[in-house]
Amino acid sequence: MLEVCDLHKNFGGVKALSGVSLTAQAGRVLGLIGENGAGKSTIIKCLTGIHRPTAGDIRLDGQDHMLKSPLDAVTAGISAIHQEPSMFDDLTVAENICAGAIPLGFGGFVNWATMKRRASAVLDRIGSTISPSANLKSLSVAERHMVSLAKALATDARVLLFDEPTAALSQSEIQHLYTIIDALRDEGKIIIFISHKFDEIFRICDDYVVLRDGALAGYGQMRDTSEDDLIKMMVGRSVSDVYPKAEADIGDVVLEASNLCHPTEFDDVSFQVRRGEILGFYGLVGAGRTEVMEAVFGLKQLSHGTIRVDNKEGTIDAPHQAMEVGLAYVPEDRQHHGAILPFSISANMSLPQLENVARGMFLNAAAETTLVENFATKVSIRARDWDQSVSELSGGNQQKVVIGKWLATQPRVIVLDEPTKGIDVGSKSAVHETIGRLVQAGLAVVIVSSELEEVMGISDRITVMARGRVVAEYERSSFSGEKIVAAASGNMS
C-alpha cells in the first residue's frame, strides 16, 4: 500500500497542506476529491517528487521514501498521467514512451529496434493501435493520453496517479480509459484518481478522500456515501445549492437564428433567446452545439441561414461584426481560446476594447483600471490584485476573467460554451451565481453544457441537438432527464 502520513507543505506563509494522511491500497482505486485549491495537486506533486513536503512521510509497502526529484518517484514506481500530458512533440511515440530509459546497444548508441519493440508491447497492453513511429504532434488529444499512460506503464510503475484524465476525451474514449483502469486494478496496481465529475468518481473509485483547504475533510468507501455527502464535505453546502436558479423577468426576443446550415457540421438549426432568459443547449460530443455557436459569433461561415438581433437581420462573417451587434462568446477552451494566461487580469479584460482604454498608441492606465475594477467586481474575481497573472488563478477565477472580459463589451447576448468545464463544484456554484446576475441585469444567455444536471438546473428552456440537428426543445416545467438524454441519443421513443 501507499501511505501519506501527516503531510504538511508550506509555500512561504501559505499552508497548502496541513497534516493530510491517506492510504491507497493495491487492487483498489482511491478517489482524491476536493475543490480547486484544496490541496489535490500539491499531494500529487509531493508524490511525484516535484515538491518536497515541509513535514510528514511517504511510505510504500511500509518503507519511507524521500522523493527529492521526479526521478526518485519513477525509481520508487510512482508515475502520473496528467490532464494535459507533458511530452516531446517533435519526437516519435516510441521515443516519448522510452524517454528517461532509452535502450542502448553496442558502443552506447541507441538501440532503435529494442525501443520500438518495447513501445509496441506497452501500446498493445492498453489496446492502442498507435504506431510507435508516429510523430507525437500528429496525434489527437486522446491518443496523447494513451501515450502518456503507456509511458507510465513502460516504467513498470506500481502507483498510478490519474489527474483529471478525461477532461478532453469523448465519451467513447472515456469508456476505453475506464476499461484500462479496471484492468490495471485487477493487476494489483495502486491507483489514485482525481476528477471533478461525480459520475466518474462513482464509476471508477472504490474508496475516497475529501480535502478542503489543505486538510482532510472526510474519507471512506464509495459504497457508503452519496454525491450530496461528498459535496457537503467539499464545500459545506448541499447539491441543491450548486445549481441555483435565478429568478428574472423574461422579455422580448433578442437573438433569433433561423435555418442555420454548415456544409459539414450542422443543418437547419433554429432557435431564439429572450432578454432575461437562459437557453440551454444540450447534446452528446459531436452533436454540433459548439459549431453552431461559433457560426453565430462569426468563427465559422454559414452556407445558409439568417441571424437577427433585436429583430434586425445582419451579416456576421467575423467576430468583430458579432460584437458590433451585441454578441459575446465565451469559448469552451478558456486556457487556449478564452484568455492569454501569462497576461494580467487587467490586460485580458481590456483586450477586446483597446480603443476605449487607449489614447492614440498609448494605453490609458486610469481608464483600464476603471473598466477592470467595474467588471471584475461584478463577476467576483478573487485575486491578489488586477496585475496578477491569469495563469496563477484557480480554474473558476480564470473563467470569471473570461466572462468579465466579454461583459465589459456590454453585450446584449452572451454565449457560454461549457462555462464550468474542469472546475470544482464550489467554483461551479460561483459561476452559476454570476450567470444568474447576468440575466437579472437583462442579458440573454445561451449556455452550452455536457452536464445534464447543470443545464437542467439553471436553464429556462433546453434545446437538444443530435448529429448536427435540433431534435427537441423543452420548457422548464417539462424538464425530464430521461427524455433529454433519450433525445440527445437519437431515441425519441
Tab-separated table of N, CA, C and O in Angstrom, residues 25-26 45 107 114 127 162 191 245 324 330 349 363 365 370 374 376 404 449 452 463 478 481:
chain	number	residue	atom	x	y	z
A	25	GLN	N	-4.580	1.444	-1.471
A	25	GLN	CA	-4.250	0.017	-1.423
A	25	GLN	C	-4.145	-0.581	-2.817
A	25	GLN	O	-4.796	-0.136	-3.761
A	26	ALA	N	-3.336	-1.607	-2.927
A	26	ALA	CA	-3.183	-2.324	-4.192
A	26	ALA	C	-4.503	-2.974	-4.592
A	26	ALA	O	-5.230	-3.506	-3.750
A	45	LYS	N	2.058	16.430	-6.580
A	45	LYS	CA	3.423	16.916	-6.822
A	45	LYS	C	4.391	16.415	-5.749
A	45	LYS	O	5.571	16.198	-6.033
A	107	GLY	N	28.429	0.091	-28.388
A	107	GLY	CA	29.096	1.384	-28.484
A	107	GLY	C	28.331	2.519	-27.841
A	107	GLY	O	28.685	3.687	-28.013
A	114	THR	N	14.993	-2.227	-30.292
A	114	THR	CA	14.521	-2.544	-28.935
A	114	THR	C	13.519	-1.490	-28.458
A	114	THR	O	12.494	-1.810	-27.832
A	127	GLY	N	-4.344	-1.774	-25.487
A	127	GLY	CA	-5.279	-1.874	-26.605
A	127	GLY	C	-5.198	-0.725	-27.582
A	127	GLY	O	-6.187	-0.388	-28.247
A	162	PHE	N	-3.877	9.376	-11.673
A	162	PHE	CA	-4.646	9.920	-12.789
A	162	PHE	C	-5.228	11.271	-12.378
A	162	PHE	O	-6.104	11.339	-11.525
A	191	ILE	N	-3.889	2.805	-7.450
A	191	ILE	CA	-4.375	3.850	-8.342
A	191	ILE	C	-5.038	4.965	-7.533
A	191	ILE	O	-5.906	4.706	-6.693
A	245	LYS	N	-31.171	28.553	-9.360
A	245	LYS	CA	-31.941	29.104	-10.480
A	245	LYS	C	-32.322	30.537	-10.139
A	245	LYS	O	-33.110	30.792	-9.237
A	324	GLU	N	-20.220	44.004	-32.762
A	324	GLU	CA	-20.875	45.271	-33.105
A	324	GLU	C	-22.387	45.221	-32.902
A	324	GLU	O	-23.011	46.242	-32.590
A	330	VAL	N	-18.033	33.174	-24.943
A	330	VAL	CA	-17.031	32.619	-24.043
A	330	VAL	C	-16.759	31.189	-24.493
A	330	VAL	O	-17.614	30.318	-24.361
A	349	MET	N	-8.790	41.577	-19.584
A	349	MET	CA	-10.142	42.125	-19.582
A	349	MET	C	-10.296	43.338	-20.491
A	349	MET	O	-11.382	43.612	-20.997
A	363	LEU	N	-1.610	53.200	-23.925
A	363	LEU	CA	-2.649	52.737	-23.010
A	363	LEU	C	-2.968	53.805	-21.979
A	363	LEU	O	-2.068	54.421	-21.403
A	365	ALA	N	-3.911	54.033	-18.582
A	365	ALA	CA	-3.932	53.146	-17.415
A	365	ALA	C	-5.121	53.421	-16.509
A	365	ALA	O	-5.734	52.490	-15.962
A	370	THR	N	-10.327	51.570	-14.293
A	370	THR	CA	-11.751	51.794	-14.044
A	370	THR	C	-12.591	50.683	-14.651
A	370	THR	O	-13.504	50.136	-14.007
A	374	ASN	N	-14.614	47.750	-12.367
A	374	ASN	CA	-16.067	47.689	-12.518
A	374	ASN	C	-16.529	46.270	-12.804
A	374	ASN	O	-17.386	45.717	-12.101
A	376	ALA	N	-14.626	43.297	-13.021
A	376	ALA	CA	-14.057	42.233	-12.187
A	376	ALA	C	-14.842	42.103	-10.892
A	376	ALA	O	-15.036	41.004	-10.366
A	404	GLY	N	-15.936	38.175	-17.479
A	404	GLY	CA	-15.861	39.604	-17.223
A	404	GLY	C	-15.332	40.380	-18.408
A	404	GLY	O	-15.778	41.505	-18.692
A	449	SER	N	-23.709	23.019	-22.539
A	449	SER	CA	-23.153	22.194	-21.467
A	449	SER	C	-23.379	20.713	-21.758
A	449	SER	O	-24.411	20.323	-22.293
A	452	LEU	N	-25.789	17.276	-17.701
A	452	LEU	CA	-27.247	17.324	-17.684
A	452	LEU	C	-27.766	18.052	-16.445
A	452	LEU	O	-28.692	18.869	-16.542
A	463	THR	N	-32.651	23.339	-25.542
A	463	THR	CA	-32.662	22.853	-26.918
A	463	THR	C	-31.694	21.677	-26.999
A	463	THR	O	-30.548	21.782	-26.553
A	478	SER	N	-41.360	21.113	-18.106
A	478	SER	CA	-41.421	19.743	-18.631
A	478	SER	C	-40.050	19.087	-18.702
A	478	SER	O	-39.869	18.096	-19.416
A	481	GLY	N	-34.870	14.357	-17.239
A	481	GLY	CA	-33.549	13.869	-17.585
A	481	GLY	C	-33.591	12.715	-18.560
A	481	GLY	O	-32.802	12.649	-19.509
